[in-house]
XYZ file of C-alpha atoms in Angstrom:
461
model
C 0.004 -0.003 -0.010
C 1.257 3.467 -0.887
C 0.814 6.581 1.302
C 1.155 10.232 0.501
C 2.866 10.891 3.854
C 4.478 8.663 6.475
C 5.262 10.211 9.863
C 7.853 8.557 12.104
C 6.972 8.888 15.782
C 3.639 9.514 17.531
C 4.672 12.101 20.069
C 2.894 15.473 20.159
C 4.843 16.718 17.091
C 4.104 13.589 15.050
C 0.441 13.558 16.018
C 0.008 17.260 15.241
C 1.747 16.855 11.878
C -0.407 13.837 11.185
C -3.628 15.714 11.894
C -2.707 18.483 9.455
C -1.510 16.120 6.739
C -4.545 13.828 7.107
C -6.854 16.860 6.907
C -5.377 18.251 3.720
C -2.453 16.136 2.497
C -3.952 12.813 1.468
C -3.345 9.313 2.787
C -1.274 9.542 6.009
C 0.342 6.899 8.206
C 2.099 7.378 11.575
C 4.517 4.671 12.685
C 5.365 4.482 16.411
C 7.920 2.070 17.932
C 6.256 2.017 21.379
C 2.960 0.408 22.358
C 1.581 3.846 23.306
C 1.577 7.295 21.750
C 3.257 10.266 23.397
C 6.981 9.787 22.857
C 8.831 11.862 25.455
C 5.493 12.973 26.915
C 3.453 9.880 27.627
C 1.964 8.041 30.592
C 2.008 4.618 32.203
C 0.685 2.652 35.184
C 2.967 1.585 38.038
C 1.881 0.065 41.301
C -1.711 0.702 40.301
C -1.063 4.460 39.976
C -1.312 6.670 36.910
C 2.020 8.327 36.093
C 2.886 11.029 33.553
C 6.309 10.661 31.962
C 7.786 13.949 30.880
C 4.965 16.400 31.458
C 5.179 18.641 34.502
C 3.133 21.455 33.005
C 2.096 22.856 29.621
C 3.699 26.198 28.880
C 2.256 29.187 27.020
C -0.945 29.182 29.093
C -2.622 32.423 28.041
C -6.384 31.857 27.778
C -7.023 35.592 27.630
C -4.152 36.256 25.229
C -4.435 37.413 21.591
C -5.480 35.088 18.778
C -1.798 34.897 17.788
C -0.828 33.329 21.173
C 0.892 29.945 20.600
C -1.691 27.817 22.399
C -4.618 29.483 20.630
C -2.889 29.172 17.297
C -2.263 25.445 17.650
C -5.792 24.750 18.877
C -7.253 26.443 15.802
C -4.979 24.420 13.517
C -5.904 21.154 15.236
C -9.630 22.073 15.512
C -9.605 21.664 19.243
C -11.117 23.911 21.904
C -9.395 25.320 24.967
C -12.004 23.753 27.191
C -11.249 20.331 25.659
C -7.816 20.366 27.313
C -9.242 21.074 30.810
C -6.153 23.119 31.642
C -5.715 24.050 35.284
C -3.348 26.949 35.883
C -0.482 26.845 38.396
C -0.938 28.537 41.737
C 2.501 29.975 42.442
C 5.914 28.524 41.773
C 9.316 29.569 43.007
C 13.008 29.593 42.171
C 15.069 28.758 45.255
C 18.798 29.477 45.675
C 20.905 29.777 48.812
C 19.859 33.028 50.424
C 17.385 34.040 47.706
C 13.970 33.023 46.453
C 11.837 34.347 43.589
C 8.093 33.687 43.299
C 6.192 33.632 40.018
C 2.796 32.723 38.706
C 0.814 33.224 35.516
C 0.677 36.920 36.456
C 4.031 38.368 35.426
C 3.666 41.099 38.003
C 4.410 38.599 40.772
C 7.848 37.824 39.327
C 8.489 41.522 38.780
C 7.591 42.325 42.376
C 9.742 39.475 43.595
C 12.783 40.621 41.613
C 12.265 44.187 42.825
C 12.197 43.002 46.424
C 15.160 40.618 46.305
C 17.258 42.543 43.762
C 16.126 46.203 44.102
C 19.255 47.457 42.275
C 18.317 45.294 39.261
C 14.781 46.662 38.973
C 15.372 48.726 35.848
C 17.624 46.076 34.280
C 14.981 43.370 34.691
C 12.346 45.612 33.066
C 14.769 46.252 30.221
C 15.334 42.511 29.751
C 11.589 41.810 29.794
C 11.055 44.518 27.207
C 13.741 43.050 24.971
C 12.175 39.598 25.231
C 8.717 40.954 24.356
C 10.076 42.712 21.238
C 12.237 39.829 20.000
C 10.984 37.132 17.619
C 13.643 34.479 16.999
C 11.318 32.541 14.684
C 11.629 35.137 11.941
C 13.798 34.328 8.889
C 17.406 35.466 9.211
C 17.706 34.913 12.946
C 21.370 34.615 13.963
C 22.011 32.305 16.942
C 24.010 33.808 19.801
C 24.818 33.238 23.428
C 21.902 33.757 25.782
C 24.215 34.149 28.777
C 26.125 36.974 27.094
C 22.938 38.704 25.906
C 21.329 38.607 29.386
C 24.616 39.494 31.136
C 24.795 42.640 29.037
C 21.605 43.813 30.775
C 21.348 41.990 34.127
C 24.517 42.681 36.090
C 23.900 40.427 39.085
C 25.116 36.876 38.498
C 22.751 35.373 41.046
C 19.668 36.888 39.335
C 21.026 35.712 35.995
C 21.368 32.142 37.272
C 17.914 32.235 38.873
C 16.279 33.291 35.597
C 18.130 30.689 33.551
C 17.477 27.666 35.831
C 13.801 27.048 35.044
C 14.228 27.931 31.352
C 17.153 25.511 30.979
C 15.492 22.648 32.856
C 12.377 23.058 30.713
C 13.994 23.511 27.335
C 17.754 23.663 26.760
C 19.856 21.069 24.875
C 23.146 22.967 25.405
C 25.512 22.669 28.325
C 26.063 25.772 30.472
C 24.652 28.252 27.939
C 21.350 28.706 26.130
C 20.905 30.107 22.672
C 19.366 33.583 23.061
C 16.455 32.820 20.746
C 15.616 29.780 22.879
C 15.930 31.896 26.020
C 13.410 34.352 24.547
C 10.975 31.556 23.608
C 11.164 29.948 27.066
C 11.012 33.266 28.944
C 7.811 34.097 27.100
C 6.434 30.566 27.499
C 7.018 30.268 31.261
C 7.176 33.761 32.765
C 5.054 35.883 30.410
C 2.389 33.353 29.416
C 2.550 30.791 32.204
C 2.008 27.140 33.165
C -0.988 24.853 33.458
C -1.708 21.101 33.683
C -4.450 19.132 31.961
C -6.852 17.945 34.669
C -6.425 14.344 33.555
C -2.670 14.545 32.929
C -1.008 14.160 29.548
C -3.368 11.289 28.636
C -6.286 13.665 28.029
C -4.239 15.613 25.454
C -2.927 12.501 23.785
C -6.442 11.030 23.571
C -7.700 14.263 21.965
C -4.877 14.278 19.414
C -5.282 10.589 18.591
C -9.072 11.004 18.130
C -8.589 14.097 15.928
C -6.079 12.207 13.787
C -8.414 9.262 13.365
C -11.342 11.577 12.574
C -9.275 13.182 9.823
C -8.729 9.736 8.297
C -5.154 9.083 9.421
C -3.780 5.637 10.114
C -1.662 4.774 13.172
C 0.487 1.686 13.773
C 1.932 1.114 17.231
C 4.868 -1.188 18.001
C 6.161 -0.497 14.486
C 9.540 1.172 14.459
C 11.332 2.343 11.331
C 14.796 0.901 10.579
C 15.439 2.636 7.267
C 14.237 5.224 4.764
C 14.202 4.197 1.130
C 15.701 6.702 -1.308
C 15.407 6.618 -5.092
C 17.388 9.111 -7.198
C 17.825 11.484 -4.255
C 14.179 11.431 -3.239
C 12.196 9.627 -0.516
C 10.536 6.463 -1.860
C 9.316 4.862 1.359
C 10.367 3.343 4.648
C 11.453 -0.039 5.990
C 10.005 -1.106 9.322
C 11.833 -2.943 12.051
C 10.041 -6.099 10.941
C 11.345 -5.719 7.373
C 8.120 -4.462 5.763
C 8.615 -1.930 2.947
C 5.991 0.816 2.722
C 6.014 3.256 -0.173
C 5.229 6.992 0.211
C 5.807 10.383 -1.371
C 7.233 12.106 1.726
C 8.410 11.350 5.235
C 8.126 13.611 8.264
C 10.389 12.429 11.080
C 9.767 13.453 14.685
C 12.292 11.067 16.234
C 15.192 13.501 16.380
C 17.880 14.774 13.980
C 20.695 12.310 14.892
C 18.167 9.454 15.116
C 16.820 10.231 11.631
C 20.363 10.380 10.174
C 21.081 7.012 11.829
C 18.371 5.358 9.673
C 19.139 7.512 6.585
C 22.804 8.646 6.616
C 22.484 10.729 3.450
C 19.846 12.905 5.125
C 22.400 14.910 7.097
C 22.483 18.528 5.984
C 26.079 19.388 5.104
C 27.010 15.723 4.991
C 28.024 15.235 8.646
C 25.819 13.620 11.263
C 24.780 15.952 14.131
C 26.053 15.135 17.591
C 23.455 13.748 20.035
C 22.636 15.937 23.020
C 24.248 15.400 26.425
C 21.397 16.627 28.609
C 19.363 13.893 30.247
C 17.581 13.437 33.554
C 16.595 11.112 36.345
C 13.092 11.546 37.674
C 11.717 10.121 40.936
C 7.911 9.992 41.270
C 6.675 9.676 44.852
C 3.113 8.781 45.811
C 2.275 10.163 49.276
C -0.245 9.248 51.949
C -1.183 12.935 52.362
C -1.482 15.821 49.941
C 1.421 18.264 49.721
C -1.065 20.915 50.922
C -1.653 18.921 54.069
C 2.113 18.609 54.520
C 2.574 22.388 54.257
C 3.778 22.721 50.632
C 1.548 24.914 48.476
C 3.721 25.814 45.444
C 3.047 24.140 42.096
C 6.701 23.800 41.057
C 10.001 24.567 42.772
C 13.155 25.092 40.728
C 16.062 24.786 43.129
C 19.813 25.101 43.280
C 21.774 24.379 46.475
C 25.109 25.849 45.383
C 26.252 29.497 45.043
C 26.305 29.110 41.211
C 24.096 27.066 38.904
C 25.754 24.484 36.617
C 23.727 23.037 33.754
C 25.779 20.241 32.218
C 26.082 16.479 32.095
C 27.277 15.708 35.649
C 30.409 13.750 36.410
C 28.446 11.867 39.074
C 25.555 9.554 38.075
C 23.070 12.203 39.221
C 23.483 15.865 40.245
C 21.153 16.419 43.202
C 22.421 19.932 43.850
C 19.874 21.374 41.414
C 16.563 20.212 40.062
C 12.842 20.606 39.659
C 10.246 19.564 42.257
C 6.741 19.345 40.771
C 3.610 18.918 42.863
C 1.051 17.811 40.262
C -1.791 18.265 42.763
C -0.903 21.872 43.490
C -2.589 23.319 40.427
C -6.000 24.981 40.372
C -8.122 21.873 39.877
C -11.888 21.815 40.184
C -11.614 18.735 42.408
C -8.902 17.219 44.593
C -5.996 15.658 42.686
C -5.427 11.966 43.379
C -3.134 10.356 44.223
C -1.007 12.895 46.155
C 2.321 12.991 44.390
C 5.753 14.649 44.156
C 8.029 14.436 41.144
C 11.743 15.233 41.505
C 13.850 15.787 38.366
C 17.665 15.959 38.419
C 20.415 16.114 35.817
C 21.861 12.659 35.102
C 24.936 11.200 33.398
C 23.655 9.117 30.504
C 26.991 7.297 30.115
C 26.738 5.916 33.658
C 23.163 4.751 33.246
C 23.689 3.133 29.841
C 26.551 0.893 31.050
C 24.528 -1.532 33.147
C 24.264 -5.138 31.993
C 23.125 -6.669 35.266
C 19.538 -5.690 35.992
C 19.974 -6.153 39.721
C 22.852 -3.649 39.792
C 20.801 -1.236 37.712
C 17.872 -1.366 40.140
C 20.194 -0.970 43.117
C 21.669 2.178 41.499
C 18.180 3.569 40.861
C 17.204 2.925 44.442
C 20.372 4.573 45.780
C 20.191 7.714 43.668
C 16.432 8.211 44.025
C 17.026 7.886 47.791
C 19.701 10.588 47.597
C 17.320 12.820 45.648
C 14.590 12.265 48.266
C 16.948 13.039 51.144
C 17.983 16.236 49.448
C 14.303 17.238 49.099
C 14.134 18.215 52.784
C 16.702 20.932 52.193
C 14.261 22.628 49.807
C 10.825 21.624 51.110
C 9.605 19.648 54.077
C 10.734 16.089 54.836
C 8.225 13.856 53.050
C 10.231 10.601 53.415
C 7.848 9.231 56.065
C 4.835 9.843 53.813
C 5.980 7.903 50.722
C 3.810 4.873 49.990
C 5.104 4.157 46.465
C 7.937 5.384 44.246
C 9.010 4.886 40.679
C 12.154 6.083 38.898
C 13.185 6.661 35.314
C 16.730 7.294 34.079
C 18.411 8.183 30.763
C 18.354 4.448 30.028
C 14.580 4.416 30.398
C 14.258 7.345 28.004
C 16.498 5.681 25.433
C 14.604 2.348 25.764
C 11.157 3.731 25.168
C 11.801 6.651 22.811
C 14.990 5.719 20.964
C 16.553 9.099 21.873
C 20.357 8.817 21.738
C 21.886 9.458 25.172
C 18.369 9.790 26.535
C 18.672 13.408 25.426
C 15.255 14.883 26.232
C 15.906 18.135 24.364
C 17.663 16.538 21.446
C 20.769 17.680 19.655
C 22.248 21.176 20.176
C 22.181 21.467 16.375
C 18.649 22.396 15.365
C 17.273 22.243 11.831
C 15.014 25.285 11.936
C 13.399 24.900 8.512
C 12.991 21.133 8.957
C 14.353 20.463 5.451
C 16.777 17.531 5.302
C 19.276 16.639 2.552
C 16.937 14.127 0.851
C 14.023 15.483 -1.176
C 10.740 14.652 0.538
C 12.324 14.108 3.999
C 11.528 16.625 6.704
C 12.190 16.957 10.434
C 9.715 18.127 13.070
C 9.682 18.119 16.853
C 12.448 18.800 19.341
C 15.296 19.020 16.798
C 13.377 21.383 14.576
C 13.814 23.832 17.448
C 10.517 24.085 19.332
C 10.714 22.410 22.767
C 8.170 21.223 25.295
C 4.665 19.946 24.587
C 3.412 23.250 23.188
C 6.552 23.664 21.096
C 6.318 20.136 19.758
C 2.712 20.651 18.677
C 3.594 23.905 16.967
C 6.567 22.266 15.247
C 4.443 19.452 13.842
C 1.841 21.936 12.611
C 4.413 24.285 11.105
C 6.368 21.665 9.237
C 3.228 19.917 7.991
C 1.720 23.199 6.788
C 4.922 24.018 4.882
C 4.606 20.666 3.081
C 0.961 21.059 2.168
C 1.980 23.249 -0.777
C 3.358 20.067 -2.362
C -0.011 18.331 -2.254
């Protein structure tokens, strides 16, 4: 059977691209290696409990924003309604460093007031930075990548404030070590601080169910547990794909959402410029804790805490298996839900060394290492919040190895390669890249990437 378009990967980017292509681009097939859609943002059951993998919150929450706001734009394109997502905004979140704490919410004034109080001498500089971010659009043609650290440092002259602003933006969307491309800084600053955070009432599953249903309604086909091992090329143009089981499927074009290095691995001639991009180094360990009481009852009311326990913030692949000196603590129940969130839960995310976690052959040793480092992460929690160790009734841990196993991402690199392919056009005619390595990160970014790349290909139909 021949298809007009085959999409590799059924994460948010692949599903969004599939919806657009199925609506207007003819016969469309999505191939997904896992038994479930979602990619880096999926869900699973463990110990009888529902668990999100990846999603802490959806960015760009701006229900009262203009029609051009990212979340409104993507909903129009996918023919979904805001109320379908059942988004529940964050309460307040905070950035915690030794001797300093900044509060923020979906009202930018709270962060402004917090900066003014903690860093009064940076008041004007922070306003200048916010103004620059508002007036900068790195998605326009001709954008020249540059150092985010240098750009911010030219305005904000306090290193502690600089670090505090970068920490949440890096943890939620940076593939580079220590620095962040300024365009990505702008995108993430707008997404988190200016527009805000929210969670679907039913977790990521409600969004994935909506996307899958919309794709099916548009006439698209989906095959799970069907990975792609090769892309067929005929006279410099895509001719089809080869599945992991050896099946050959013909098509006119392929949209890959599995990553730039991962796509080149199954089609070496697709690398722009002839050389394969390096996989990213940034991966994470996450510990999910189910509690016997809600965080509210235990005295913790913030939605998310971004913390650093050292004088300076280092964002790089750690030498140790896990770096517990910085991280993200998410309380999924501490969003503005209409009803009480169950079960009470805490999720702790830390930087992890993918080389360490990929070396295990003995499963017993691997599970011992997970137990040790998740325990270290939990013990460190009391230095940032209360001590919840006596309230844990179940825990689950994922590592860079888990990410690689279920998504195929080299190095378990959640944010992909530092080298992004902004236009999505690869070196083989008819082969295009969408998702993380096209440059838009997070759930909202992935959806926009899938839509944008698909729309650009509809002119061929």
